[in-house]
Short mmCIF file of C-alpha atoms and ligand atoms in Angstrom, two decimals:
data_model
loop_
_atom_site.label_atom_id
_atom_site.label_comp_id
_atom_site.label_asym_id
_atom_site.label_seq_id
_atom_site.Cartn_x
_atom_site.Cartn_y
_atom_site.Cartn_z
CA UNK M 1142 -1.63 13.81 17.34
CA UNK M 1143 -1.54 10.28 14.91
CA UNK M 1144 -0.13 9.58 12.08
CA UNK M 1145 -2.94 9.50 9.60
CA UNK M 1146 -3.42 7.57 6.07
CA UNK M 1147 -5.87 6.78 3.97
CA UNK M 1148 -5.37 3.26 2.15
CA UNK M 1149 -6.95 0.43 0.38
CA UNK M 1150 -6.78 -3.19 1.92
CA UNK M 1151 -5.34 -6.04 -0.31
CA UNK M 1152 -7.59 -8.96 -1.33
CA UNK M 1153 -6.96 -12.18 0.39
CA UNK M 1154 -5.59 -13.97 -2.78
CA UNK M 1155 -3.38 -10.61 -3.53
CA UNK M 1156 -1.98 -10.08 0.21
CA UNK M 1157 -1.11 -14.06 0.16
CA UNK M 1158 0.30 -13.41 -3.14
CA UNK M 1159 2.56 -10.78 -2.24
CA UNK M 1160 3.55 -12.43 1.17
CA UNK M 1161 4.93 -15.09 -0.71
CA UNK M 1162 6.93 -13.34 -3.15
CA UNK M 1163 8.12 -11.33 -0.28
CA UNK M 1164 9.14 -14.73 1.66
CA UNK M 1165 10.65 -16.09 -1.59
CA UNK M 1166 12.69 -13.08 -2.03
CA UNK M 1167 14.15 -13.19 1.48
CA UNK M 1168 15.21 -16.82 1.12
CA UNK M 1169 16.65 -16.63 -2.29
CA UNK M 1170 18.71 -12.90 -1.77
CA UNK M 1171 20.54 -13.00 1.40
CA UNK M 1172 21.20 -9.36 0.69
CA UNK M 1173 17.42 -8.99 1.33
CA UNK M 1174 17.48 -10.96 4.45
CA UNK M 1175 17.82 -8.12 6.41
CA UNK M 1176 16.23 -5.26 5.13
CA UNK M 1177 13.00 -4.23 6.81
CA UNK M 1178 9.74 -6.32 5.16
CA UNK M 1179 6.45 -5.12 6.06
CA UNK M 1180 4.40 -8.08 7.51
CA UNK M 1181 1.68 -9.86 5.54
CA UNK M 1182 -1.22 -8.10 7.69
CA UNK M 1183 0.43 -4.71 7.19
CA UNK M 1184 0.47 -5.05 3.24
CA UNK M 1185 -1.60 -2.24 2.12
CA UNK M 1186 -1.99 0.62 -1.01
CA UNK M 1187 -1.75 4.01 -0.07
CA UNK M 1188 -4.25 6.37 -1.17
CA UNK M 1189 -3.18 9.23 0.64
CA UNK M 1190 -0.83 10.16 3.66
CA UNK M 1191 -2.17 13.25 5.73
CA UNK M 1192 0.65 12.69 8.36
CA UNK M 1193 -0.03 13.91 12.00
CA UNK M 1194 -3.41 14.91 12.83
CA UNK M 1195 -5.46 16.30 15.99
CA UNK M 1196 -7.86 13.40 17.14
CA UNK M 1197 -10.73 15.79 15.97
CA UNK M 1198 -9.30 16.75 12.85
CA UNK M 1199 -8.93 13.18 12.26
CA UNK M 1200 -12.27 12.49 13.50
CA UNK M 1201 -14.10 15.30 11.22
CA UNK M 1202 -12.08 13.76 8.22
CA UNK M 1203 -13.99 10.64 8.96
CA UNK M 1204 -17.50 11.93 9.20
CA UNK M 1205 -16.83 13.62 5.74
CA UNK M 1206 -15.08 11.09 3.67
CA UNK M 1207 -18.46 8.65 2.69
CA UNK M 1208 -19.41 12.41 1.11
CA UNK M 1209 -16.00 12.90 -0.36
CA UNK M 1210 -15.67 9.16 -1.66
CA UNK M 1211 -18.90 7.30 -1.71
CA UNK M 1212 -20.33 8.38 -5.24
CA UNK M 1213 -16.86 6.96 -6.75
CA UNK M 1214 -17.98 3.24 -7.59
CA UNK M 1215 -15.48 -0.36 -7.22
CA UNK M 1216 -12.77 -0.89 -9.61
CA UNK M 1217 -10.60 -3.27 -10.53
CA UNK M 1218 -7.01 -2.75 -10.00
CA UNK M 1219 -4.83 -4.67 -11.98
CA UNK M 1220 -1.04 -5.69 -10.88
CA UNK M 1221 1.57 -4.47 -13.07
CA UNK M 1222 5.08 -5.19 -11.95
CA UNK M 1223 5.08 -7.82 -8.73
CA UNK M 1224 8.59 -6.26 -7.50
CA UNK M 1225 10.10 -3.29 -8.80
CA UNK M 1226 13.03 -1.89 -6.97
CA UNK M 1227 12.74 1.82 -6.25
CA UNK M 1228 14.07 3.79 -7.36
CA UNK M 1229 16.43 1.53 -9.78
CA UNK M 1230 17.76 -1.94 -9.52
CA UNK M 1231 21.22 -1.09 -8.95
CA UNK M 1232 20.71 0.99 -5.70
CA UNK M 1233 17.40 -0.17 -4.46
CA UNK M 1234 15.85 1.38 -1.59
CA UNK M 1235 12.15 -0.23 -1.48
CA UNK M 1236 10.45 -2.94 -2.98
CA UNK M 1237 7.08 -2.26 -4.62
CA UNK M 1238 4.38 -4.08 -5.77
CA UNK M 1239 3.15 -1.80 -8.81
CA UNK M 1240 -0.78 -1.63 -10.01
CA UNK M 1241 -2.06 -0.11 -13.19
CA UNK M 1242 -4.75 2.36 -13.40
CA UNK M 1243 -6.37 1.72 -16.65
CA UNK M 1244 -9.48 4.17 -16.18
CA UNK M 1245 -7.71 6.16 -14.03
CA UNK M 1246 -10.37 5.41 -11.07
CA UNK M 1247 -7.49 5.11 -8.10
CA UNK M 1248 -5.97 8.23 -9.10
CA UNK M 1249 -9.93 9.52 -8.87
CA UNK M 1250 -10.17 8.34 -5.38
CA UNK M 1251 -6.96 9.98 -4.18
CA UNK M 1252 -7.74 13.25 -5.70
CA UNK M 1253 -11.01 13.01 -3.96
CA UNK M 1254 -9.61 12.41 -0.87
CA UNK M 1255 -6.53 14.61 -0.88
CA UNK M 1256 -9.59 17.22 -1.20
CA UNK M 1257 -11.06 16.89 1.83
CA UNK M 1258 -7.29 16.45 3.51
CA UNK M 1259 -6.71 19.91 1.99
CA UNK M 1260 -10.05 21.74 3.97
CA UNK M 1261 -8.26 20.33 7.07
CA UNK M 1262 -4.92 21.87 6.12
CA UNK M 1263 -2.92 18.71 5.28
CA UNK M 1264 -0.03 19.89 2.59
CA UNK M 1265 -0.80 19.09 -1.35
CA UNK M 1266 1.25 15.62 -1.92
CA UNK M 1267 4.66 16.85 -4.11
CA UNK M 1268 5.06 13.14 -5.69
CA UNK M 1269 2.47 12.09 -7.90
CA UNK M 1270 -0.11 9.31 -7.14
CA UNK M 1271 1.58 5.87 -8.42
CA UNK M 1272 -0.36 2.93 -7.00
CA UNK M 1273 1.86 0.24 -5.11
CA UNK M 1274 2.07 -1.57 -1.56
CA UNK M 1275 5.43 -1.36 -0.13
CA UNK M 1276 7.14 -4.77 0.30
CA UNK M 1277 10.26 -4.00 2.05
CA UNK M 1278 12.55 -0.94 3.02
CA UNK M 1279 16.31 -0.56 3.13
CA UNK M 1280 18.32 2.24 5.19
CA UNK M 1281 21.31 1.25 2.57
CA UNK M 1282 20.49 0.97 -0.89
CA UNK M 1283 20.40 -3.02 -2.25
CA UNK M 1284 21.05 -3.90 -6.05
CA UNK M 1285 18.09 -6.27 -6.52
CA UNK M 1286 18.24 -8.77 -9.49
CA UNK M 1287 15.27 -9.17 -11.83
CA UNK M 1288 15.82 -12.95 -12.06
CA UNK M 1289 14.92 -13.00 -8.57
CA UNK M 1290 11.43 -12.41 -9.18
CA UNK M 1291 10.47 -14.73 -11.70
CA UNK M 1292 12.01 -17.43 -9.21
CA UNK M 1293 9.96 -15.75 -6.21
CA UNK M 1294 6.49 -15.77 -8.23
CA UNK M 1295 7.19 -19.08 -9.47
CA UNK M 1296 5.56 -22.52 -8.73
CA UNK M 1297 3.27 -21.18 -5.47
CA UNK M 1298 -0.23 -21.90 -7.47
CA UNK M 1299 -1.87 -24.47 -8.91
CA UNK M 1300 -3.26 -23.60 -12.39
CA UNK M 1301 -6.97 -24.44 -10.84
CA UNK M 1302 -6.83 -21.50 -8.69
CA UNK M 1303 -4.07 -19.41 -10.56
CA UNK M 1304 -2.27 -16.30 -8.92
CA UNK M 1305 -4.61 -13.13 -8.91
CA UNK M 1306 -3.49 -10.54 -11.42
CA UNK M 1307 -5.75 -7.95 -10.16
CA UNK M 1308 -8.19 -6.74 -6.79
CA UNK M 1309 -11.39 -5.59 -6.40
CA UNK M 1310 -11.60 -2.33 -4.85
CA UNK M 1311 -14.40 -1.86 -2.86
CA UNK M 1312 -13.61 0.35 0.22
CA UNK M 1313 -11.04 2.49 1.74
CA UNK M 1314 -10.20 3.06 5.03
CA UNK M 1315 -8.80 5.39 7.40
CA UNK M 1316 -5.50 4.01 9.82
CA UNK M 1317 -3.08 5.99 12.16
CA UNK M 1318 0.30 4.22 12.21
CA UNK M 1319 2.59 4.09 15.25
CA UNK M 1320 6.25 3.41 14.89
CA UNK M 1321 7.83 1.29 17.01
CA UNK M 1322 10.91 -0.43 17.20
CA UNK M 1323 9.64 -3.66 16.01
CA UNK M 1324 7.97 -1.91 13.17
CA UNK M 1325 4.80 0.06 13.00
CA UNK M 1326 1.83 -0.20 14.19
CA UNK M 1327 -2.08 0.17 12.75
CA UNK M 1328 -4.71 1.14 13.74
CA UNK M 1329 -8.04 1.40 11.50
CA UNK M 1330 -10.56 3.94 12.40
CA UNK M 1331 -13.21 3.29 9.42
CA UNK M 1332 -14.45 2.12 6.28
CA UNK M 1333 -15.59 3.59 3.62
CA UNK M 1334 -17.55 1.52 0.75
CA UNK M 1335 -17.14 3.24 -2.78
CA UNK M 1336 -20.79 2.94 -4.94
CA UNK M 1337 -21.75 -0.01 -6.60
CA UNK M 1338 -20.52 0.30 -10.44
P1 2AM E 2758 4.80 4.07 1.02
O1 2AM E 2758 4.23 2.70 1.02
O2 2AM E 2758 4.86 4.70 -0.30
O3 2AM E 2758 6.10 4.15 1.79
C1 2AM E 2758 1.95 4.54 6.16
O4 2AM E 2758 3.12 5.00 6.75
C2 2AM E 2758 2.00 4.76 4.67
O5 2AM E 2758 2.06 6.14 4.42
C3 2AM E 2758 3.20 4.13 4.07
O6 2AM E 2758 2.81 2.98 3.37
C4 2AM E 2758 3.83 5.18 3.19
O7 2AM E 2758 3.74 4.92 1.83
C5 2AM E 2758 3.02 6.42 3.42
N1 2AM E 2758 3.89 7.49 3.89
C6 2AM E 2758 4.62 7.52 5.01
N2 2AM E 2758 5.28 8.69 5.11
C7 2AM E 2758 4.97 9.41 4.02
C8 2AM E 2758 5.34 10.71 3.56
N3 2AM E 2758 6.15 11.50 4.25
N4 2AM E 2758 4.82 11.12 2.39
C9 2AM E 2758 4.00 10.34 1.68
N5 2AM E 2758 3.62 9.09 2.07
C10 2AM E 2758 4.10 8.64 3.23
#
C-alpha cells in the first residue's frame, strides 16, 4: 500500500519565501524551536489526500488524472496570510501558509481530482478544501504571537526583486509519503500540466 496525495509544488521564490519565515520563526520563538517544521524541499499545497492505496490503484489514478485535470488551465494563486496558527493563536497546533482562491480555480482542481479518487473508492474529504502548505506541526498546542510574523517576513528582500505574493500554478503531481522517524518521506510518481489559459 502508499500513502497517496495529490499536491501542487511551490515556486522557487515562494518555497524560499516560506523557508525563511519558517527559519525566522524558529530563531525568534524558542517555543517554536522544537516543534516539528517541514523542510524547505518538503513545502508543498495539498490538493487532495487519498491516503493508502494498492500500487495499481495508485497506478490507474495516474493514467487517468491528465483526463481528469488537463482541460483545467494555470492560475495564479495568491498568498493570503504568511503564518496563521491553526486552529487559533492561543493553542496553536500547525502553522499555515494560507492562499486565496479568487476564481475559485484550486478549489476546481481538487474537486476534479477528488472525482477520480472517488471511482477508486477513496472516502469524500469531511473538511473543506482551504488552500495552505503546512509550515510546522506541534503534538502540544503553542500560543503563537502575531508580532512574530511581521519580524519573520521582514528585511529578507531587496525591493529590486521583492517577496512573491503569489505562484503560478502550472502542474500537479502525484507523491506517496513515508513516515519515518526523522520525518516523512516523498516520493513523486508524476506530473500533470493543467491547459494553457
Ligand atoms: P496538511 O498539510 O493539511 O497537514 C501529506 O501527508 C499531506 O497530506 C499533508 O501535507 C497533509 O496535509 C495531508 N494529509 C495527511 N493526512 C491527512 C488526512 N488524514 N486527511 C487529510 N489530509 C491529510
Amino acid at each position: 500500500m502508499h500513502r497517496s496525495f495529490v499536491a501542487l509544488d511551490l515556486t522557487e521564490p515562494m518555497r524560499r519565501r516560506l523557508a525563511a519565515v519558517a527559519r525566522s520563526i524558529r530563531s525568534h520563538d524558542p517555543r517554536w524551536a522544537t516543534a516539528r517544521w517541514v523542510p524547505p524541499e518538503n513545502l508543498h499545497l495539498t490538493i487532495r489526500f487519498l491516503g493508502d492505496l494498492a500500487e495499481e490503484n495508485l497506478e490507474s489514478f495516474i493514467r487517468d488524472l491528465p483526463g481528469a485535470v488537463g482541460a483545467l488551465s494555470t492560475f495564479e494563486l495568491p498568498l493570503a496570510e504568511v503564518v496563521r496558527p491553526i486552529p487559533s493563536s492561543s493553542h496553536a497546533s500547525m502553522l499555515w501558509a494560507t492562499f486565496d482562491d479568487p476564481d475559485g480555480r484550486c478549489a476546481l482542481l481538487a474537486n476534479a481530482v477528488s472525482d477520480l479518487a472517488a471511482t477508486l473508492g477513496v472516502a469524500p474529504e469531511t473538511r473543506p478544501f482551504s488552500p495552505h502548505v503546512t509550515l510546522a506541526r506541534s503534538r502540544r498546542p503553542i500560543p503563537f504571537s502575531a508580532d512574530v510574523t511581521g519580524r519573520a517576513d521582514g528585511g529578507m528582500y531587496t525591493p529590486a526583486t521583492g517577496p512573491p505574493d503569489s505562484m503560478s500554478v502550472r502542474e500537479v503531481t502525484v507523491y506517496t509519503s513515508t513516515l519515518a522517524r526523522a520525518g516523512a518521506r516523498y516520493r513523486r510518481w508524476a506530473s500533470i500540466e493543467l491547459g494553457e489559459r
